[in-house]
Coordinates of C-alpha atoms in Angstrom, one line a residue:
X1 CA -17.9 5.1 -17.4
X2 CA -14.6 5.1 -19.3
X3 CA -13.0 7.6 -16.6
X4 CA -14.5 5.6 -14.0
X5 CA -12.8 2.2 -15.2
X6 CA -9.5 4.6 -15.7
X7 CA -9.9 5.1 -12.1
X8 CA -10.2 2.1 -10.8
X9 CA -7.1 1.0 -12.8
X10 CA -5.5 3.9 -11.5
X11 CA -6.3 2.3 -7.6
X12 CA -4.8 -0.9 -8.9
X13 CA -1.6 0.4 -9.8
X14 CA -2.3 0.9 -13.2
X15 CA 0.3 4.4 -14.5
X16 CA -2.0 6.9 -16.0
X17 CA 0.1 7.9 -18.7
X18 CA -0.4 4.4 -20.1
X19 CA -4.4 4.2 -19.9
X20 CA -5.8 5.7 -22.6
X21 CA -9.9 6.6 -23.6
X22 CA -11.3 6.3 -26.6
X23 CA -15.1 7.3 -27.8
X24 CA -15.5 4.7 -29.8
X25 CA -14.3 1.4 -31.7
X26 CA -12.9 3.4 -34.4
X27 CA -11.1 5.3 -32.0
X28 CA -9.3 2.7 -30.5
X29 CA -8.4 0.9 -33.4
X30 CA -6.7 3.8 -34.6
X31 CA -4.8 4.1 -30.8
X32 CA -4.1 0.5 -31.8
X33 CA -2.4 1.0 -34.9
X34 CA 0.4 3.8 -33.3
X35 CA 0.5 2.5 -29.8
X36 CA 1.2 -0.9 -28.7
X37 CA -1.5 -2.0 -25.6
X38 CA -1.9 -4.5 -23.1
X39 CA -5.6 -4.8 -22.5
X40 CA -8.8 -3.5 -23.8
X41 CA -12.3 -2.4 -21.7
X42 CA -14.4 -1.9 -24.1
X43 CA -18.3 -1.6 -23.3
X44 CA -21.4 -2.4 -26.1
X45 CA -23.1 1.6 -27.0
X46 CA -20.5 3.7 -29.1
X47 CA -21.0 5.2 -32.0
X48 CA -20.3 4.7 -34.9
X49 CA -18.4 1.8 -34.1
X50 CA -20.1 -0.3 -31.0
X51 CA -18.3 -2.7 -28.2
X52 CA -19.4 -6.4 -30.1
X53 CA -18.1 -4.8 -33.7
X54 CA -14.8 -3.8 -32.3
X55 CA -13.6 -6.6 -30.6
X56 CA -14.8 -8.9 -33.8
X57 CA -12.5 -6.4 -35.6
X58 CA -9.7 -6.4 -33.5
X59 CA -9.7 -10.6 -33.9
X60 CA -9.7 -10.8 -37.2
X61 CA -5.6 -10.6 -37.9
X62 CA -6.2 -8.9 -41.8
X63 CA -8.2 -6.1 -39.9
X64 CA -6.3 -5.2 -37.2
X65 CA -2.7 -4.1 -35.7
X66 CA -3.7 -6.1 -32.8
X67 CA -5.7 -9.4 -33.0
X68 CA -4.4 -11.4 -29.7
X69 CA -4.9 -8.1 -27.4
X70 CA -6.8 -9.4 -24.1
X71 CA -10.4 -7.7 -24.3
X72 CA -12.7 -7.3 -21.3
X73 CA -16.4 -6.7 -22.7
X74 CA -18.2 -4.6 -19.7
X75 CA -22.4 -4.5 -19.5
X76 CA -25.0 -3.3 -17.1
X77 CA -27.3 -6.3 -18.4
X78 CA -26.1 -9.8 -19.8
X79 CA -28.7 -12.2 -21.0
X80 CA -27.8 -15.4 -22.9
X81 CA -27.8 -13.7 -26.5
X82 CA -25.7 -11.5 -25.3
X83 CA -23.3 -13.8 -23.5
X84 CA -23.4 -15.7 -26.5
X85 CA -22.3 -12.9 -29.1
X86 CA -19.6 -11.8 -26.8
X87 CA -18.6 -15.3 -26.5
X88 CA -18.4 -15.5 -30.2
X89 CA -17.0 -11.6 -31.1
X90 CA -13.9 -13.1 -28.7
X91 CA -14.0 -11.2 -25.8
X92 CA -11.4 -12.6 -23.1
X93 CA -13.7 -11.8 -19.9
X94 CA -16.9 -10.3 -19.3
X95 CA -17.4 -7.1 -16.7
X96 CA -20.9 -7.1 -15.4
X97 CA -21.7 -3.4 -14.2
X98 CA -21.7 -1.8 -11.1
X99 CA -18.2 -1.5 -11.9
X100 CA -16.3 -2.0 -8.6
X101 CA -12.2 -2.4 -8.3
X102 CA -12.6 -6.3 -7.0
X103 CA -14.5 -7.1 -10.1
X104 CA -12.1 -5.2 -12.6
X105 CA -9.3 -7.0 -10.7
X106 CA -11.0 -10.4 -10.9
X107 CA -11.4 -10.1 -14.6
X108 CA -7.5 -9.1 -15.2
X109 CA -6.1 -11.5 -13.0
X110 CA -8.5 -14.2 -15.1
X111 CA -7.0 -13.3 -18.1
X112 CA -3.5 -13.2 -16.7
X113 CA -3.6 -16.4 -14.2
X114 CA -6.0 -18.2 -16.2
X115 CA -6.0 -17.4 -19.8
X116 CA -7.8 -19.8 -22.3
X117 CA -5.8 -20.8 -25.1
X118 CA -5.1 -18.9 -28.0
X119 CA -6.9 -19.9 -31.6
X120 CA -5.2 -19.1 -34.8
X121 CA -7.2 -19.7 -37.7
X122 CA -7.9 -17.7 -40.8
X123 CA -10.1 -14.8 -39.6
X124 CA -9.7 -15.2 -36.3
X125 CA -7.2 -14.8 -33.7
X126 CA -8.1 -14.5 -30.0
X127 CA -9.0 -17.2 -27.0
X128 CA -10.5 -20.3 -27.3
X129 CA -14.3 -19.5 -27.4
X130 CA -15.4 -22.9 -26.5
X131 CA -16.6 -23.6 -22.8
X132 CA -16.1 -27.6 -22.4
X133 CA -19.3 -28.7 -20.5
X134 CA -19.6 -29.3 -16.6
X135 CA -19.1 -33.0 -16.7
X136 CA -20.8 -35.6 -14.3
X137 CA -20.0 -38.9 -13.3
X138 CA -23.4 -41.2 -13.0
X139 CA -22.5 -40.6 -9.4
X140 CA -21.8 -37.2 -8.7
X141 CA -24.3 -36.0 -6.5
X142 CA -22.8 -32.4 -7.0

């Protein structure tokens, strides 16, 4: 999956010297910690260190070289507990799989064009992971 997504980032215009894969959390934290990085795809199964573990890592600032880094959490299946926890790890944007070059695109330009604000607080530092509810007029018919 991981050569796949460097693929498609490839198509996008993405230089391959600058993409780099990692087997796990650990992995990338070290990367991380020598290499400066724009964005992180990260997916849930790795060992040791999983997908939900190492983007809770990378927010928390005492943790990590890199706690505002935009993260894109990708998933064949995504059910609300799921959502939820990747809501919560602070995740910018979710990937569902099939992984196709329109949705990896969508999900960058959502964190570029559209980014939710940033949160600073003690131990944690990453987008806003509140959703504000669809509101209604009495009215609205919608």
């Amino acid at each position: 999956m991981r050569k796949i997504i460097r693929d498609v980032l490839y198509d996008l215009g993405f230089n391959l010297d600058h993409i780099r894969l990692c087997d796990n959390g650990n992995d990338a934290l070290e990367l991380l910690r020598i290499a400066r990085s724009d964005l992180l795809v990260t997916g849930q199964r790795m060992s040791p260190m999983d997908g939900l573990t190492l983007i809770r890592t990378l927010r928390d600032p005492m943790t990590t070289p890199a706690p505002e880094i935009p993260t894109i959490f990708c998933s064949a299946v995504l059910d609300m507990h799921l959502l939820d926890e990747v809501r919560q790890a602070g995740a910018n944007e979710i990937l569902l799989k099939p992984i196709t070059a329109a949705r990896i695109k969508s999900r960058i330009d959502a964190i570029l064009l559209k980014p939710r604000p940033t949160v600073r607080i003690e131990n944690y530092v990453g987008p806003d992971r509140r959703r504000l509810p669809d509101v209604r007029l009495p009215n609205d018919r919608r």
